[in-house]
Short mmCIF file of C-alpha atoms and ligand atoms in Angstrom, two decimals:
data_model
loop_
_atom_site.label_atom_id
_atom_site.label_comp_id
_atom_site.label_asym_id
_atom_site.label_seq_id
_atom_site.Cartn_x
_atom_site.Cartn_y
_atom_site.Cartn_z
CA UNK A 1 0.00 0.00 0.00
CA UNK A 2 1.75 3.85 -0.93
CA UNK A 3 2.56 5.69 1.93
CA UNK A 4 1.06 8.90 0.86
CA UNK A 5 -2.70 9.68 0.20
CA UNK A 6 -4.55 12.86 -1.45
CA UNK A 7 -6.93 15.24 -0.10
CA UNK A 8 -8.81 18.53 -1.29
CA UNK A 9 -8.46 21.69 0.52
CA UNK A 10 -10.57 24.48 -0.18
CA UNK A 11 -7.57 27.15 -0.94
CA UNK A 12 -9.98 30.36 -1.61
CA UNK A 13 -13.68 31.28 -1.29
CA UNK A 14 -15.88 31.93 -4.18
CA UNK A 15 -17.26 34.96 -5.15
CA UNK A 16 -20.50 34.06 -7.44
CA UNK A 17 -19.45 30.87 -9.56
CA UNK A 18 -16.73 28.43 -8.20
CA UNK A 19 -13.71 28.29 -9.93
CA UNK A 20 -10.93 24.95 -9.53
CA UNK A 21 -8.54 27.78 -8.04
CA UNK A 22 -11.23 27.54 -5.00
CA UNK A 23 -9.12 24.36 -4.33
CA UNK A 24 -6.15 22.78 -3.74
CA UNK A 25 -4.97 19.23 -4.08
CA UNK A 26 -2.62 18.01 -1.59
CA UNK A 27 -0.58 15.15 -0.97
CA UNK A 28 0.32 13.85 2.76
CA UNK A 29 1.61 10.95 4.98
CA UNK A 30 -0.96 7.94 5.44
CA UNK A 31 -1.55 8.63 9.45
CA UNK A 32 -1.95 5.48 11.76
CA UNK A 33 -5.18 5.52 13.73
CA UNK A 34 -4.86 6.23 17.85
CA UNK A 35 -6.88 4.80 20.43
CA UNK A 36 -10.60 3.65 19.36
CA UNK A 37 -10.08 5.21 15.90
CA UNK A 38 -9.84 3.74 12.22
CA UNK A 39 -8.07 4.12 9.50
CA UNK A 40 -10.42 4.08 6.38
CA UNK A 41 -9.97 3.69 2.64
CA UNK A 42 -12.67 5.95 0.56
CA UNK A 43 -13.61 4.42 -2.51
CA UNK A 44 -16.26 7.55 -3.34
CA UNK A 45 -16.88 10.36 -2.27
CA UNK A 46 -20.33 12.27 -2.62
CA UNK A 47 -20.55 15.90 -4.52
CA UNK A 48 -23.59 17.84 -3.18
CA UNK A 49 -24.93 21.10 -3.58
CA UNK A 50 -24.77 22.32 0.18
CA UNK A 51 -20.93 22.00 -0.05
CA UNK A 52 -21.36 25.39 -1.91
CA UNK A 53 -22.84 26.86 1.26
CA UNK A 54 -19.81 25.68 3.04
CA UNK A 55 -17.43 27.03 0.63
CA UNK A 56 -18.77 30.63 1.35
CA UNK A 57 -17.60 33.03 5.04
CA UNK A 58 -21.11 33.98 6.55
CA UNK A 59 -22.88 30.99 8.54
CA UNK A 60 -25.95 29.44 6.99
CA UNK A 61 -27.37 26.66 8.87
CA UNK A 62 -24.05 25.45 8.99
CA UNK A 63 -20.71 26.25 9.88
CA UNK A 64 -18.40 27.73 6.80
CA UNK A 65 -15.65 25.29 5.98
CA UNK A 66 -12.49 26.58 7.02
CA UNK A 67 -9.70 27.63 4.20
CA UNK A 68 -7.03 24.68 4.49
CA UNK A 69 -9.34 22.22 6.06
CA UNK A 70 -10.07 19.05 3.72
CA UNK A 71 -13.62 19.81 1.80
CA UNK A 72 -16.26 18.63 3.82
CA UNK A 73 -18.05 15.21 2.50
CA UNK A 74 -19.99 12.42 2.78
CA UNK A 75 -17.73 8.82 2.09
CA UNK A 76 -18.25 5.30 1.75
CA UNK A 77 -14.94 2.61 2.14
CA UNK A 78 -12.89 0.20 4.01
CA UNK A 79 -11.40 -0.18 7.31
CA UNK A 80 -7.62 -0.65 6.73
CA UNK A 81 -6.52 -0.22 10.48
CA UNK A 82 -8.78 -0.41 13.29
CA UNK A 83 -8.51 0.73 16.97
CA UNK A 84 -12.09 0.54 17.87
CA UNK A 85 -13.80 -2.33 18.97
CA UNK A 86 -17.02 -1.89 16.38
CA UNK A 87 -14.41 -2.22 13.14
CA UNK A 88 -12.35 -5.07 12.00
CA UNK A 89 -10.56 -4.44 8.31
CA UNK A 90 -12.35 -5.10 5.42
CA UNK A 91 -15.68 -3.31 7.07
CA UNK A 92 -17.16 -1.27 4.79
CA UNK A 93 -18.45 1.89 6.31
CA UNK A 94 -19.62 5.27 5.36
CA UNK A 95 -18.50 8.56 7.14
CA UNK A 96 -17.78 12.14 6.50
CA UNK A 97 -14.23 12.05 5.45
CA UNK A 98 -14.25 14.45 2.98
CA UNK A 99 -12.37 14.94 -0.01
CA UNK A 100 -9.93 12.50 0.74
CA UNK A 101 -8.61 9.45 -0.62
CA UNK A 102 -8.06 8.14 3.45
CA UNK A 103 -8.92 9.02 6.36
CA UNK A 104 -8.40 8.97 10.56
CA UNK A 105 -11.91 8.95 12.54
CA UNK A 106 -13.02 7.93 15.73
CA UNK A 107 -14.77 5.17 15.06
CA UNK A 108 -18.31 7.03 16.73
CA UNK A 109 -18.57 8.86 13.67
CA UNK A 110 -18.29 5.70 11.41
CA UNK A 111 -21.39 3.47 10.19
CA UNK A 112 -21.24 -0.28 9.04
CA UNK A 113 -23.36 -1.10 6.06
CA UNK A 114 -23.89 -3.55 4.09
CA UNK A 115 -22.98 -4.13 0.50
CA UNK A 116 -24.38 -7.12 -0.04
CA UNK A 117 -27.63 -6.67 -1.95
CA UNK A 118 -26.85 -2.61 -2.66
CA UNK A 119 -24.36 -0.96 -4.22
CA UNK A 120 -20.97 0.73 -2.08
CA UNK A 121 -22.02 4.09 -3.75
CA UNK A 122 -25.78 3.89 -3.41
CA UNK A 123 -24.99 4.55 0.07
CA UNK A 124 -23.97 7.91 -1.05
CA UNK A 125 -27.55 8.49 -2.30
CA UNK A 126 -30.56 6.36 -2.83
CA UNK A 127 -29.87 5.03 0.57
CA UNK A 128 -28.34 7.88 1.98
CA UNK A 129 -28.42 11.74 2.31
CA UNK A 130 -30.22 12.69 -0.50
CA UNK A 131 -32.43 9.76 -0.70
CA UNK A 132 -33.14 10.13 2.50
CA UNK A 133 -34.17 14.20 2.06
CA UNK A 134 -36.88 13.30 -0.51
CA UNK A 135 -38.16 10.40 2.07
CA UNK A 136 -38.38 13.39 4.91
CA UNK A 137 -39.86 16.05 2.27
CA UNK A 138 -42.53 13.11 0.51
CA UNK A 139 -43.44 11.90 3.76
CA UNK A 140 -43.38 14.78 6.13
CA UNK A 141 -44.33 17.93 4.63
CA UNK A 142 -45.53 17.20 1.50
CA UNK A 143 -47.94 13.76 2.79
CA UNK A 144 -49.23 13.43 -0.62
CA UNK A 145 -52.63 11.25 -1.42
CA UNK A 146 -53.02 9.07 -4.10
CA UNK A 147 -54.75 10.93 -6.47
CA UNK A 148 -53.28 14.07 -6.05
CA UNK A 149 -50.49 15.59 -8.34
CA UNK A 150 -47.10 16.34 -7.43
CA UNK A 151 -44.44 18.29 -8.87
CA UNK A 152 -40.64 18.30 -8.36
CA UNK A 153 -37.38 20.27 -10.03
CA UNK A 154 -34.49 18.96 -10.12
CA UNK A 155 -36.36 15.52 -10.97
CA UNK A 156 -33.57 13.60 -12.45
CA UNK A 157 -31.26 14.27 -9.44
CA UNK A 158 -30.33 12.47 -6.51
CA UNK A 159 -33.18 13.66 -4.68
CA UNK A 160 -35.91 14.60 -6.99
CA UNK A 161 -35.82 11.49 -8.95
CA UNK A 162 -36.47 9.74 -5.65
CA UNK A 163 -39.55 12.66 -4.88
CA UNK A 164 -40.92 11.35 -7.91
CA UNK A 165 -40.84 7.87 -7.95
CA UNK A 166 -41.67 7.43 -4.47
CA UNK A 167 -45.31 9.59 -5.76
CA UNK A 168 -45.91 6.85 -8.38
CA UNK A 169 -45.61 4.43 -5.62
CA UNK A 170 -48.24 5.92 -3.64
CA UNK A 171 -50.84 6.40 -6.52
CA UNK A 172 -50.14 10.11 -7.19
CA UNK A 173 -49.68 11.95 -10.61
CA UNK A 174 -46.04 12.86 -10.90
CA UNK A 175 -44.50 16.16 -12.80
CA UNK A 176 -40.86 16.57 -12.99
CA UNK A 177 -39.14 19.66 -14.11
CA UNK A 178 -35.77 18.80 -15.49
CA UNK A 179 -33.14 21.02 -17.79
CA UNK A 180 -33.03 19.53 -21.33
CA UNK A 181 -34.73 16.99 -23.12
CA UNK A 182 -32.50 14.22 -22.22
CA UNK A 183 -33.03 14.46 -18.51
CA UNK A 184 -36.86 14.55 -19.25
CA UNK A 185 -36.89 11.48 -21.48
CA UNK A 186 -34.57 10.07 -17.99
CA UNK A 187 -37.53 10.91 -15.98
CA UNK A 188 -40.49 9.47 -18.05
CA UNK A 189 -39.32 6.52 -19.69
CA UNK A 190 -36.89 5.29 -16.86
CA UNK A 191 -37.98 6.37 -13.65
CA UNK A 192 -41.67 6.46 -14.95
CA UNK A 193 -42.79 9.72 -13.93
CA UNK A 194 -46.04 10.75 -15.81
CA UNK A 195 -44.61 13.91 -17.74
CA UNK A 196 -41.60 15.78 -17.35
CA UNK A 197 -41.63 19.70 -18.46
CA UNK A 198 -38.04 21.10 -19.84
CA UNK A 199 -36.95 24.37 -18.68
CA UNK A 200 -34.51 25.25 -20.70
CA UNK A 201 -36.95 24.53 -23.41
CA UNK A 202 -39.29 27.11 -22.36
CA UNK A 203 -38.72 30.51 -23.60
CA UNK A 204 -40.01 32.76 -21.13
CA UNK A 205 -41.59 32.32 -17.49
CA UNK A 206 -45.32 32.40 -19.32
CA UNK A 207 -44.13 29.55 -21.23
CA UNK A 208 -42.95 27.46 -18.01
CA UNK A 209 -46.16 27.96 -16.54
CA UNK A 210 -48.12 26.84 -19.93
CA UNK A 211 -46.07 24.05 -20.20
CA UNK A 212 -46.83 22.89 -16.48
CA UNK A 213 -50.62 23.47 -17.11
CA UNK A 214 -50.40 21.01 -19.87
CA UNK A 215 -48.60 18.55 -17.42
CA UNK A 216 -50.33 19.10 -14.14
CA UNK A 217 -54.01 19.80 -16.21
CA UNK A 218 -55.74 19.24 -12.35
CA UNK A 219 -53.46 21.36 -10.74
CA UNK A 220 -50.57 20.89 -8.10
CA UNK A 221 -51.33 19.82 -4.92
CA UNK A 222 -47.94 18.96 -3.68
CA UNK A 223 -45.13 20.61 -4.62
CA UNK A 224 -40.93 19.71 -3.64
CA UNK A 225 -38.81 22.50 -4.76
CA UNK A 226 -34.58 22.11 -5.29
CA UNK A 227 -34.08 24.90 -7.34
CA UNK A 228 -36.26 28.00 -6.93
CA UNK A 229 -36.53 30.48 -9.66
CA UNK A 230 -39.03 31.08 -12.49
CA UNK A 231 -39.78 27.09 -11.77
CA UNK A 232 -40.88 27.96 -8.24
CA UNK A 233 -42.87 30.92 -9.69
CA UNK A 234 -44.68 28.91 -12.50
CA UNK A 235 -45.28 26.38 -10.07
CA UNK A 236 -47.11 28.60 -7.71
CA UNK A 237 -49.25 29.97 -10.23
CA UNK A 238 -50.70 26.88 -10.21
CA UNK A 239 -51.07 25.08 -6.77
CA UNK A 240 -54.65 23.94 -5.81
CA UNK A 241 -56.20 24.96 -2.42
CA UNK A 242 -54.73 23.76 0.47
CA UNK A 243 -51.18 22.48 -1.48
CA UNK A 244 -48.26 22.15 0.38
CA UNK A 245 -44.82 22.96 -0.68
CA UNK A 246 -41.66 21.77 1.08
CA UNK A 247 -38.38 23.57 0.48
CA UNK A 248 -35.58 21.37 -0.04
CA UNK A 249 -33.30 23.46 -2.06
CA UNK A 250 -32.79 26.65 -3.98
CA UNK A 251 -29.76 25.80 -6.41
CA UNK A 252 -30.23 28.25 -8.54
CA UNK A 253 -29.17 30.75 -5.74
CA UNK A 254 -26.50 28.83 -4.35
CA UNK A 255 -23.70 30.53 -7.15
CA UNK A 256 -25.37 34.70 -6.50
CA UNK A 257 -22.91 37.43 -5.55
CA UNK A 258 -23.77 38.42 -1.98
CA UNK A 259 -26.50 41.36 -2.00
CA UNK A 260 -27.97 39.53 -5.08
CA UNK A 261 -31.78 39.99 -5.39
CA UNK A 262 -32.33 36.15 -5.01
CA UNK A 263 -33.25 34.60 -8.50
CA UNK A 264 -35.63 32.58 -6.36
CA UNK A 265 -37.90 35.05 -4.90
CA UNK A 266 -41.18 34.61 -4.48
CA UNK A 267 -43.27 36.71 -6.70
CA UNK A 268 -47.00 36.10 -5.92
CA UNK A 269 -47.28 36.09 -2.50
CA UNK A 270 -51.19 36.70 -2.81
CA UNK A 271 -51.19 32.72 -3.36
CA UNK A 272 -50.61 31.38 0.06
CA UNK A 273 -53.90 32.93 1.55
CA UNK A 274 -56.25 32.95 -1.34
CA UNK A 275 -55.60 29.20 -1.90
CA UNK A 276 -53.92 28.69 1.87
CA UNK A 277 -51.02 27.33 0.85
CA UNK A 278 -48.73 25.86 3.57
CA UNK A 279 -44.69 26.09 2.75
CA UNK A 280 -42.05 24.73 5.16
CA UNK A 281 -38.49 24.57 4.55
CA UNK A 282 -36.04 21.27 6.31
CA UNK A 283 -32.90 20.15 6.51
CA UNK A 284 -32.39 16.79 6.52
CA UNK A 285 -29.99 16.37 9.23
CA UNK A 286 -32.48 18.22 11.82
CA UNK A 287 -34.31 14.66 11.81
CA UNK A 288 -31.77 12.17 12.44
CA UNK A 289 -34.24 10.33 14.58
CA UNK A 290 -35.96 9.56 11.64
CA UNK A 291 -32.89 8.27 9.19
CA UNK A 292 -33.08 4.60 10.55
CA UNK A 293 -36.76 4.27 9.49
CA UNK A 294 -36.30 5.79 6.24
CA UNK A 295 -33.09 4.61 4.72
CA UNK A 296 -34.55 1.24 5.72
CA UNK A 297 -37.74 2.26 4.03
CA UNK A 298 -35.48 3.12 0.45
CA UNK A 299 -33.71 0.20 1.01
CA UNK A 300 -36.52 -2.30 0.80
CA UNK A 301 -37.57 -0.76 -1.97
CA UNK A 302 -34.67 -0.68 -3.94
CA UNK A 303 -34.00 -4.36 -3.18
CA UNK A 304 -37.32 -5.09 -4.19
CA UNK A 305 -36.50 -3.29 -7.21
CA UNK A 306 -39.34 -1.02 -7.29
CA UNK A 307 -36.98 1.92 -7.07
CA UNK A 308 -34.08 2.82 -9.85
CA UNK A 309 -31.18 4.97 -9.61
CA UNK A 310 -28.73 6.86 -11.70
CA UNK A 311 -24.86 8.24 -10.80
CA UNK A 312 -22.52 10.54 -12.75
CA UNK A 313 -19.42 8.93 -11.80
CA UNK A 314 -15.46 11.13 -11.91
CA UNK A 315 -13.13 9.13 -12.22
CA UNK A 316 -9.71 10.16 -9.78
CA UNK A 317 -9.84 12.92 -6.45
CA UNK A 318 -8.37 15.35 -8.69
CA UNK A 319 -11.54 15.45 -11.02
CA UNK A 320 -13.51 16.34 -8.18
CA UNK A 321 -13.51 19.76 -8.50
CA UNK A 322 -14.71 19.79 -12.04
CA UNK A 323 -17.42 17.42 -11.27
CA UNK A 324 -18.47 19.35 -8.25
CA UNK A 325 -18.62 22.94 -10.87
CA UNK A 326 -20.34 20.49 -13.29
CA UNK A 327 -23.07 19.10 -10.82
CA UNK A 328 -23.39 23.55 -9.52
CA UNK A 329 -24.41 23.81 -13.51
CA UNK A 330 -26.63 20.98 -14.19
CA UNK A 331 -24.42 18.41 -15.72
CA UNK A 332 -24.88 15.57 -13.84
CA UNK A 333 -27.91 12.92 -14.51
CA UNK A 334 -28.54 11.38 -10.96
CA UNK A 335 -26.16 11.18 -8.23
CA UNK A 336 -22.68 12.87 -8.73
CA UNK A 337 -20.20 10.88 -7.31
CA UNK A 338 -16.57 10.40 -7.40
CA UNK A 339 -14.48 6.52 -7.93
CA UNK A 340 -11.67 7.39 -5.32
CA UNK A 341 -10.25 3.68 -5.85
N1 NAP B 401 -32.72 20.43 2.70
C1 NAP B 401 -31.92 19.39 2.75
O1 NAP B 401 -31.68 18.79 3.79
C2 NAP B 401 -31.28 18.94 1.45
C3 NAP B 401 -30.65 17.70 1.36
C4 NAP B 401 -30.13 17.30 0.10
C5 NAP B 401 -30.24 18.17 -0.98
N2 NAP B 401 -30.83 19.37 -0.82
C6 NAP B 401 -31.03 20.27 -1.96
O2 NAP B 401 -31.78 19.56 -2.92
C7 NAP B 401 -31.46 20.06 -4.22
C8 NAP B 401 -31.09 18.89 -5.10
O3 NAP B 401 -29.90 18.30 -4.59
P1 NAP B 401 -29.30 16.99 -5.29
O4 NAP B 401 -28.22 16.52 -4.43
O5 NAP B 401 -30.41 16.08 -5.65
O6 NAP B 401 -28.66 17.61 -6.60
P2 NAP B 401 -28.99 17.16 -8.09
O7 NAP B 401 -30.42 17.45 -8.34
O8 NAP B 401 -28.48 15.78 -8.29
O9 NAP B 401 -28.06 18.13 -8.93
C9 NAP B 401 -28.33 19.49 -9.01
C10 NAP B 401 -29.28 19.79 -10.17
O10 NAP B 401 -29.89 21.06 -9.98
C11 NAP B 401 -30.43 21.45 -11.20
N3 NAP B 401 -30.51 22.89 -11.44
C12 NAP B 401 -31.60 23.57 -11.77
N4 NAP B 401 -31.38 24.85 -11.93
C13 NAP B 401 -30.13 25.05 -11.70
C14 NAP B 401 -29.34 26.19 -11.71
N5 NAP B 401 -29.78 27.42 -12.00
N6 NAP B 401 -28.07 26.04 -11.42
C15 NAP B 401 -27.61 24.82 -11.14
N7 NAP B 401 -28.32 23.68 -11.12
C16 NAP B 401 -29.58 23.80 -11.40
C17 NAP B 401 -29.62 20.74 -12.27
O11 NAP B 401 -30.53 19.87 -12.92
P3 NAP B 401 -31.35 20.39 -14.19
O12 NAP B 401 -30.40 20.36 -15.33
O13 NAP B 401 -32.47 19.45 -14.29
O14 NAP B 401 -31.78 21.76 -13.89
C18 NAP B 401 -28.61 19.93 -11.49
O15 NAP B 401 -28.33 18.71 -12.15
C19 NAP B 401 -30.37 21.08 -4.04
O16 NAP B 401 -30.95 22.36 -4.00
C20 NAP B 401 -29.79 20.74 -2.67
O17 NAP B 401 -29.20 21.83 -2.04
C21 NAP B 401 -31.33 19.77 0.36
#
């Protein structure tokens, strides 16, 4: 085994889009694990959105990453070392090791899982943070009806795809709104979403909201939002009484200058009283309590083969950068993820 190991440091903050000067790729000393931690081997590494939000000074909900530290991220590997009596090598375990090709961690902050019947890297999605944010948003806020129709953005990503597929498993009408014709055809013929509306097809913010009237012709009665914008806008033109909308993300935000008018605001508040319109925003990891339930929940499902998944897959820690810029622009189809080994 070498001796040495990579990592990603965040070298400089963004101002508006990130740039691969924003980080720095370093190369450093394997270090042994001390008492009751482990020595892991990342074999990938999840990209998500919210590490934007870390990258900038101000808090958010969350701390800002420091400039030097390793980028913050969720991991999946194998225990090469351990000094903690829940690990013996060869586990294969998912932590937050961060853009790193090895890490040190107590071995409280490490989960076992099982690879068996699912995928190393679906643990990274599906069956893990993201999948487990469209479980929380489906079930919590949005507690759809069969019957009713639901809309998502973002709806071939890691968590809208699972928005929308978990609605066609509970009887509902499901409207994705994805960027480019590909994605859509993603959506509809693979993941089996009822109709899928292209934004970057539609020429104005009139034409968003035709196009969504022609896929939602009852109206929206639940509605998950992960980008915000003239989506969010069209959307709310046309939410039924009594719809709820849960706020998972606002993407399209995520890159603005700071003292930006946000591209996402809302521009009709009139809707929320005349057809009482409840709208709550989460973060996943407020719920915790509610992850073993859930990721069990996905699980069974995926087993059972009754949901599908897609990844973007980088190959190499130094392509992470440009894969993390790419997924910030809309390049990825599913899950972004990075092969590490
Ligand atoms: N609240 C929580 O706890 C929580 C947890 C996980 C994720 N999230 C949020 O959920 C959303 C989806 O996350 P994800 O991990 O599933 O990502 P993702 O959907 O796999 O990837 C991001 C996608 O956003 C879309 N997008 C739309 N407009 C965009 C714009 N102006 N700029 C950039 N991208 C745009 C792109 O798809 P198109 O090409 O289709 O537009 C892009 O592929 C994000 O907003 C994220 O922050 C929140």
């Amino acid at each position: 085994m070498s001796k040495t190991y990579r990592r990603i440091v965040l070298a400089s903050r963004p101002t508006g889009w990130v740039m691969p000067e924003n980080f720095r790729l370093e190369t450093l000393p394997i270090p042994s694990p001390g008492p009751n931690e482990v020595l892991v081997r990342n074999h990938y590494l999840s990209l998500d959105p919210y590490m934007r939000g870390r990258m900038n000074e101000g808090k958010s909900y969350a701390q800002p990453q420091e400039i030097g530290a390793t980028m913050i991220g969720a991991t999946v590997g194998e225990v090469v070392a351990s000094h903690h009596r829940a690990f013996t090598v060869g586990n294969h375990v998912r932590g937050m090791l961060g853009w790193s090709e090895f890490g040190v961690v107590n071995g409280k902050a490490l989960e076992r899982i099982d690879t068996r019947k699912i995928p190393m890297s679906a643990y990274l999605g599906i069956v893990g943070m993201p999948g487990m944010a469209a479980w929380y948003g489906y079930h919590k806020i949005l507690a759809p009806k069969a019957g009713e129709t639901l809309v998502v953005s973002a709806a071939s990503g890691a968590v809208g795809s699972v928005v929308g597929q978990l609605a066609k498993l509970g009887g509902l009408r499901a409207v994705g709104i994805a960027g480019g014709p590909e994605k859509c055809r993603y959506v509809t013929d693979e993941l089996g979403f009822d109709a899928c509306v292209d934004y970057r097809g539609a020429k104005d913010a009139e034409a968003l909201t035709q196009a969504l009237r022609i896929a939602a012709p009852k109206g929206v009665d639940a509605h998950f939002e992960n980008v915000g914008g003239d989506a969010l806008n069209a959307v709310m033109n046309l939410l039924n009484p009594f719809a709820r909308v849960a706020i998972c993300g606002l993407i399209s935000d995520y890159n603005n200058e700071r003292g930006v008018v946000p591209h996402s605001a809302i521009r009709n508040p009139a809707v929320f009283l005349v057809a009482r319109i409840k709208m709550q925003g989460f973060i996943v990891s407020d719920h915790l309590e509610l992850w073993p339930q859930g990721l069990t929940d996905l699980g069974a499902l995926l087993v059972a083969g009754k949901l599908k998944f897609r990844e973007t897959i980088a190959e190499n820690l130094a392509r992470a950068p440009e894969a993390f810029i790419g997924l910030l622009r809309g390049r990825n189809v599913g899950k972004q993820i990075v092969k590490l080994v």
